Amino acid sequence: DQQVKQNSPSLSVQEGRISILNCDYTNSMFDYFLWYKKYPAEGPTFLISISSIKDKNEDGRFTVFLNKSAKHLSLHIVPSQPGDSAVYFCAARITQGGSEKLVFGKGTKLTVNP
Amino acid sequence: NAGVMQNPRHLVRRRGQEARLRCSPMKGHSHVYWYRQLPEEGLKFMVYLQKENIIDESGMPKERFSAEFPKEGPSILRIQQVVRGDSAAYFCASSPQLWQPQHFGDGTRLSIL
């Protein structure tokens, strides 16, 4: 039961252009969404997040958009740089009974070509 | 991933042996989470602990797996009588309190021969 889906396993863009990574979810109990970036042989690094009560959050080159009615979020990177090449994971937080956990998608591998 | 320290980075065990994975959270963080990543998959939640307490172990297999976070020292994820299917990357994350982003270590890659 895949509650968080990243339907594109990979994405390739040219340096300087926009990268758009997409994520869909099914559980209405998710209250917070996060994007992590991961290089090989390293752990995920937190990038940016958004609360379920907002529809946009921006941090430098990174913007996350949330469409709650469509249960869809996206990460925009502009302009894209070769150093952005990594696997990007969408994660959704569920908080219940004093506990919280993250539910991850399978990731999208972004390649930014010089 | 500065701050959350996991060791060992790589661990090789034979079937039937025990595996112990250690995690020291970031300074000032008292919440620890363990996740497992199988090849080509996302990370899957296993357990959430605070000092001396298991808060949520809903993602832990019922047998052979246990976790602790003692008053002193690192959090330990223990896998008894390992099987080939336990081969995975195990990641630890920490946060200072609930509702703060979790920060991850670089993981322990467990290989079972």
mmCIF file of C-alpha atoms in Angstrom:
data_model
loop_
_atom_site.group_PDB
_atom_site.id
_atom_site.type_symbol
_atom_site.label_atom_id
_atom_site.label_comp_id
_atom_site.label_asym_id
_atom_site.label_seq_id
_atom_site.Cartn_x
_atom_site.Cartn_y
_atom_site.Cartn_z
ATOM 1 C CA ASP A 1 0.000 0.000 0.000
ATOM 2 C CA GLN A 2 1.980 2.931 -1.361
ATOM 3 C CA GLN A 3 0.675 5.984 0.477
ATOM 4 C CA VAL A 4 3.272 8.322 -1.033
ATOM 5 C CA LYS A 5 4.022 7.938 -4.720
ATOM 6 C CA GLN A 6 6.728 9.435 -6.859
ATOM 7 C CA ASN A 7 5.769 8.195 -10.293
ATOM 8 C CA SER A 8 8.882 9.353 -12.132
ATOM 9 C CA PRO A 9 11.901 7.216 -11.223
ATOM 10 C CA SER A 10 14.194 9.623 -13.060
ATOM 11 C CA LEU A 11 14.339 13.118 -14.515
ATOM 12 C CA SER A 12 16.981 14.772 -16.664
ATOM 13 C CA VAL A 13 17.234 18.560 -17.171
ATOM 14 C CA GLN A 14 19.729 21.040 -18.549
ATOM 15 C CA GLU A 15 21.710 23.284 -16.255
ATOM 16 C CA GLY A 16 19.929 26.603 -15.738
ATOM 17 C CA ARG A 17 16.461 25.220 -16.501
ATOM 18 C CA ILE A 18 13.710 24.362 -14.044
ATOM 19 C CA SER A 19 13.442 20.926 -12.425
ATOM 20 C CA ILE A 20 9.973 19.856 -11.305
ATOM 21 C CA LEU A 21 9.636 16.788 -9.137
ATOM 22 C CA ASN A 22 6.186 15.462 -8.353
ATOM 23 C CA CYS A 23 4.658 13.526 -5.502
ATOM 24 C CA ASP A 24 1.141 12.193 -4.869
ATOM 25 C CA TYR A 25 -0.297 10.925 -1.610
ATOM 26 C CA THR A 26 -3.423 9.112 -0.508
ATOM 27 C CA ASN A 27 -3.684 9.540 3.265
ATOM 28 C CA SER A 28 -5.638 12.595 4.416
ATOM 29 C CA MET A 29 -4.062 12.265 7.872
ATOM 30 C CA PHE A 30 -0.703 13.560 6.626
ATOM 31 C CA ASP A 31 -0.145 16.979 8.211
ATOM 32 C CA TYR A 32 3.293 17.943 6.970
ATOM 33 C CA PHE A 33 5.372 17.226 3.880
ATOM 34 C CA LEU A 34 9.125 17.233 3.435
ATOM 35 C CA TRP A 35 11.612 16.861 0.610
ATOM 36 C CA TYR A 36 14.936 15.169 1.170
ATOM 37 C CA LYS A 37 17.922 14.965 -1.138
ATOM 38 C CA LYS A 38 20.162 11.926 -1.099
ATOM 39 C CA TYR A 39 23.586 11.250 -2.571
ATOM 40 C CA PRO A 40 24.868 7.675 -2.959
ATOM 41 C CA ALA A 41 26.239 6.150 0.244
ATOM 42 C CA GLU A 42 24.939 9.065 2.316
ATOM 43 C CA GLY A 43 21.825 9.640 4.359
ATOM 44 C CA PRO A 44 18.938 11.858 3.226
ATOM 45 C CA THR A 45 19.472 15.576 3.749
ATOM 46 C CA PHE A 46 16.488 17.725 4.634
ATOM 47 C CA LEU A 47 15.739 20.323 1.946
ATOM 48 C CA ILE A 48 12.420 22.028 2.445
ATOM 49 C CA SER A 49 9.016 21.361 3.988
ATOM 50 C CA ILE A 50 5.453 22.560 3.921
ATOM 51 C CA SER A 51 2.585 22.376 6.348
ATOM 52 C CA SER A 52 -0.732 20.986 5.124
ATOM 53 C CA ILE A 53 -2.357 24.349 5.854
ATOM 54 C CA LYS A 54 -0.164 26.164 3.334
ATOM 55 C CA ASP A 55 0.060 25.906 -0.426
ATOM 56 C CA LYS A 56 3.565 27.229 -1.061
ATOM 57 C CA ASN A 57 6.905 27.492 0.667
ATOM 58 C CA GLU A 58 10.031 28.979 -0.849
ATOM 59 C CA ASP A 59 13.684 28.775 0.163
ATOM 60 C CA GLY A 60 16.191 30.180 -2.292
ATOM 61 C CA ARG A 61 16.152 28.102 -5.470
ATOM 62 C CA PHE A 62 13.710 25.594 -3.977
ATOM 63 C CA THR A 63 9.930 26.001 -3.884
ATOM 64 C CA VAL A 64 7.421 23.418 -2.761
ATOM 65 C CA PHE A 65 3.787 23.620 -3.842
ATOM 66 C CA LEU A 66 0.948 21.737 -2.190
ATOM 67 C CA ASN A 67 -2.445 21.085 -3.795
ATOM 68 C CA LYS A 68 -4.391 19.526 -0.963
ATOM 69 C CA SER A 69 -7.557 18.876 -2.960
ATOM 70 C CA ALA A 70 -5.552 16.900 -5.523
ATOM 71 C CA LYS A 71 -3.316 15.339 -2.847
ATOM 72 C CA HIS A 72 -0.333 16.432 -4.874
ATOM 73 C CA LEU A 73 2.869 18.277 -4.135
ATOM 74 C CA SER A 74 5.788 19.324 -6.260
ATOM 75 C CA LEU A 75 9.312 20.578 -5.759
ATOM 76 C CA HIS A 76 10.617 23.218 -8.138
ATOM 77 C CA ILE A 77 14.335 23.876 -8.442
ATOM 78 C CA VAL A 78 15.289 26.931 -10.454
ATOM 79 C CA PRO A 79 17.815 27.412 -11.843
ATOM 80 C CA SER A 80 19.000 23.795 -11.739
ATOM 81 C CA GLN A 81 22.706 23.183 -11.140
ATOM 82 C CA PRO A 82 24.846 20.072 -11.746
ATOM 83 C CA GLY A 83 25.343 19.777 -7.978
ATOM 84 C CA ASP A 84 21.585 19.219 -7.647
ATOM 85 C CA SER A 85 22.007 15.801 -9.256
ATOM 86 C CA ALA A 86 20.825 13.345 -6.605
ATOM 87 C CA VAL A 87 17.835 11.232 -5.605
ATOM 88 C CA TYR A 88 14.972 13.297 -4.196
ATOM 89 C CA PHE A 89 12.559 11.752 -1.743
ATOM 90 C CA CYS A 90 9.145 13.093 -0.915
ATOM 91 C CA ALA A 91 8.067 12.306 2.648
ATOM 92 C CA ALA A 92 4.791 12.818 4.474
ATOM 93 C CA ARG A 93 4.420 13.037 8.223
ATOM 94 C CA ILE A 94 1.686 11.377 10.213
ATOM 95 C CA THR A 95 1.247 12.296 13.868
ATOM 96 C CA GLN A 96 -0.863 10.049 16.067
ATOM 97 C CA GLY A 97 -1.077 9.440 19.786
ATOM 98 C CA GLY A 98 2.151 11.170 20.722
ATOM 99 C CA SER A 99 4.102 9.548 17.916
ATOM 100 C CA GLU A 100 5.176 10.764 14.537
ATOM 101 C CA LYS A 101 6.617 8.954 11.577
ATOM 102 C CA LEU A 102 7.584 9.777 8.024
ATOM 103 C CA VAL A 103 6.236 7.870 5.031
ATOM 104 C CA PHE A 104 8.572 8.075 2.045
ATOM 105 C CA GLY A 105 8.103 7.771 -1.683
ATOM 106 C CA LYS A 106 10.518 5.643 -3.692
ATOM 107 C CA GLY A 107 12.459 8.657 -4.921
ATOM 108 C CA THR A 108 13.202 10.415 -8.204
ATOM 109 C CA LYS A 109 16.727 10.478 -9.534
ATOM 110 C CA LEU A 110 17.483 13.945 -10.899
ATOM 111 C CA THR A 111 20.327 14.458 -13.339
ATOM 112 C CA VAL A 112 21.282 18.018 -14.226
ATOM 113 C CA ASN A 113 23.420 18.118 -17.352
ATOM 114 C CA PRO A 114 26.024 20.870 -17.779
ATOM 115 C CA ASN B 1 24.545 14.844 7.451
ATOM 116 C CA ALA B 2 26.729 16.274 10.202
ATOM 117 C CA GLY B 3 25.633 15.401 13.686
ATOM 118 C CA VAL B 4 23.795 12.073 13.510
ATOM 119 C CA MET B 5 26.481 9.412 13.796
ATOM 120 C CA GLN B 6 25.869 5.838 12.815
ATOM 121 C CA ASN B 7 28.278 2.960 13.115
ATOM 122 C CA PRO B 8 29.400 0.793 11.675
ATOM 123 C CA ARG B 9 28.929 2.125 8.139
ATOM 124 C CA HIS B 10 29.108 -1.390 6.748
ATOM 125 C CA LEU B 11 28.356 -4.619 8.565
ATOM 126 C CA VAL B 12 28.650 -8.147 7.203
ATOM 127 C CA ARG B 13 27.067 -11.039 9.044
ATOM 128 C CA ARG B 14 26.420 -14.691 8.315
ATOM 129 C CA ARG B 15 22.931 -16.111 8.551
ATOM 130 C CA GLY B 16 22.018 -16.820 12.166
ATOM 131 C CA GLN B 17 24.370 -14.242 13.675
ATOM 132 C CA GLU B 18 23.370 -11.089 15.518
ATOM 133 C CA ALA B 19 23.688 -7.568 14.135
ATOM 134 C CA ARG B 20 23.973 -4.469 16.327
ATOM 135 C CA LEU B 21 23.611 -1.051 14.752
ATOM 136 C CA ARG B 22 24.400 2.083 16.731
ATOM 137 C CA CYS B 23 23.137 5.627 16.422
ATOM 138 C CA SER B 24 24.205 8.748 18.295
ATOM 139 C CA PRO B 25 21.707 11.572 17.702
ATOM 140 C CA MET B 26 22.620 15.173 17.087
ATOM 141 C CA LYS B 27 23.521 17.150 20.168
ATOM 142 C CA GLY B 28 20.379 18.340 21.908
ATOM 143 C CA HIS B 29 18.149 15.827 20.132
ATOM 144 C CA SER B 30 16.246 13.412 22.324
ATOM 145 C CA HIS B 31 14.015 11.831 19.665
ATOM 146 C CA VAL B 32 15.409 8.968 17.598
ATOM 147 C CA TYR B 33 13.848 7.181 14.629
ATOM 148 C CA TRP B 34 15.022 4.107 12.729
ATOM 149 C CA TYR B 35 14.190 3.480 9.062
ATOM 150 C CA ARG B 36 15.087 0.670 6.679
ATOM 151 C CA GLN B 37 15.685 1.021 2.955
ATOM 152 C CA LEU B 38 15.586 -1.988 0.664
ATOM 153 C CA PRO B 39 17.127 -1.688 -2.834
ATOM 154 C CA GLU B 40 15.095 0.512 -5.195
ATOM 155 C CA GLU B 41 12.674 1.394 -2.401
ATOM 156 C CA GLY B 42 11.979 4.388 -0.197
ATOM 157 C CA LEU B 43 12.794 4.453 3.482
ATOM 158 C CA LYS B 44 10.328 2.614 5.706
ATOM 159 C CA PHE B 45 9.693 3.572 9.337
ATOM 160 C CA MET B 46 10.628 1.002 11.935
ATOM 161 C CA VAL B 47 10.631 2.547 15.415
ATOM 162 C CA TYR B 48 10.532 5.850 17.308
ATOM 163 C CA LEU B 49 12.247 6.198 20.675
ATOM 164 C CA GLN B 50 12.891 8.805 23.301
ATOM 165 C CA LYS B 51 15.373 8.366 26.126
ATOM 166 C CA GLU B 52 14.612 5.035 27.849
ATOM 167 C CA ASN B 53 11.231 4.756 26.102
ATOM 168 C CA ILE B 54 9.917 3.115 22.971
ATOM 169 C CA ILE B 55 7.171 5.414 21.735
ATOM 170 C CA ASP B 56 6.124 3.655 18.532
ATOM 171 C CA GLU B 57 7.403 0.330 17.222
ATOM 172 C CA SER B 58 4.620 -0.250 14.721
ATOM 173 C CA GLY B 59 7.106 -0.685 11.856
ATOM 174 C CA MET B 60 9.290 -3.271 13.566
ATOM 175 C CA PRO B 61 9.050 -6.930 12.566
ATOM 176 C CA LYS B 62 7.489 -8.852 15.445
ATOM 177 C CA GLU B 63 10.385 -11.233 15.875
ATOM 178 C CA ARG B 64 14.174 -10.912 15.999
ATOM 179 C CA PHE B 65 14.216 -7.082 15.945
ATOM 180 C CA SER B 66 14.538 -4.864 18.997
ATOM 181 C CA ALA B 67 15.575 -1.286 19.706
ATOM 182 C CA GLU B 68 16.627 0.699 22.722
ATOM 183 C CA PHE B 69 17.728 4.208 23.583
ATOM 184 C CA PRO B 70 19.301 4.078 27.043
ATOM 185 C CA LYS B 71 19.764 7.012 29.374
ATOM 186 C CA GLU B 72 23.463 7.024 28.544
ATOM 187 C CA GLY B 73 24.945 6.071 25.206
ATOM 188 C CA PRO B 74 23.698 5.575 21.680
ATOM 189 C CA SER B 75 20.477 4.062 20.427
ATOM 190 C CA ILE B 76 20.888 0.420 19.400
ATOM 191 C CA LEU B 77 18.969 -1.497 16.758
ATOM 192 C CA ARG B 78 19.483 -5.216 17.328
ATOM 193 C CA ILE B 79 18.683 -7.961 14.850
ATOM 194 C CA GLN B 80 18.966 -11.516 16.123
ATOM 195 C CA GLN B 81 19.438 -14.596 13.941
ATOM 196 C CA VAL B 82 19.811 -12.555 10.766
ATOM 197 C CA VAL B 83 18.462 -13.847 7.459
ATOM 198 C CA ARG B 84 19.280 -12.811 3.892
ATOM 199 C CA GLY B 85 16.150 -10.654 3.726
ATOM 200 C CA ASP B 86 17.574 -8.409 6.450
ATOM 201 C CA SER B 87 20.144 -7.074 3.978
ATOM 202 C CA ALA B 88 19.367 -3.389 3.632
ATOM 203 C CA ALA B 89 20.501 0.100 4.537
ATOM 204 C CA TYR B 90 19.390 1.103 8.025
ATOM 205 C CA PHE B 91 19.084 4.821 8.702
ATOM 206 C CA CYS B 92 18.747 6.602 11.986
ATOM 207 C CA ALA B 93 17.254 10.075 12.295
ATOM 208 C CA SER B 94 16.933 12.461 15.209
ATOM 209 C CA SER B 95 14.987 15.584 16.070
ATOM 210 C CA PRO B 96 14.970 17.935 19.081
ATOM 211 C CA GLN B 97 11.226 17.529 19.615
ATOM 212 C CA LEU B 98 8.068 16.481 17.856
ATOM 213 C CA TRP B 99 7.078 18.463 14.763
ATOM 214 C CA GLN B 100 10.675 19.358 13.921
ATOM 215 C CA PRO B 101 12.304 17.977 10.741
ATOM 216 C CA GLN B 102 14.168 14.733 11.231
ATOM 217 C CA HIS B 103 17.873 14.769 10.403
ATOM 218 C CA PHE B 104 19.443 11.567 9.142
ATOM 219 C CA GLY B 105 22.738 9.804 9.590
ATOM 220 C CA ASP B 106 24.620 8.205 6.700
ATOM 221 C CA GLY B 107 23.247 4.763 7.475
ATOM 222 C CA THR B 108 24.577 1.283 8.119
ATOM 223 C CA ARG B 109 24.662 -1.061 5.156
ATOM 224 C CA LEU B 110 23.995 -4.564 6.409
ATOM 225 C CA SER B 111 24.946 -7.502 4.212
ATOM 226 C CA ILE B 112 24.035 -11.063 5.103
ATOM 227 C CA LEU B 113 26.123 -13.874 3.624
#
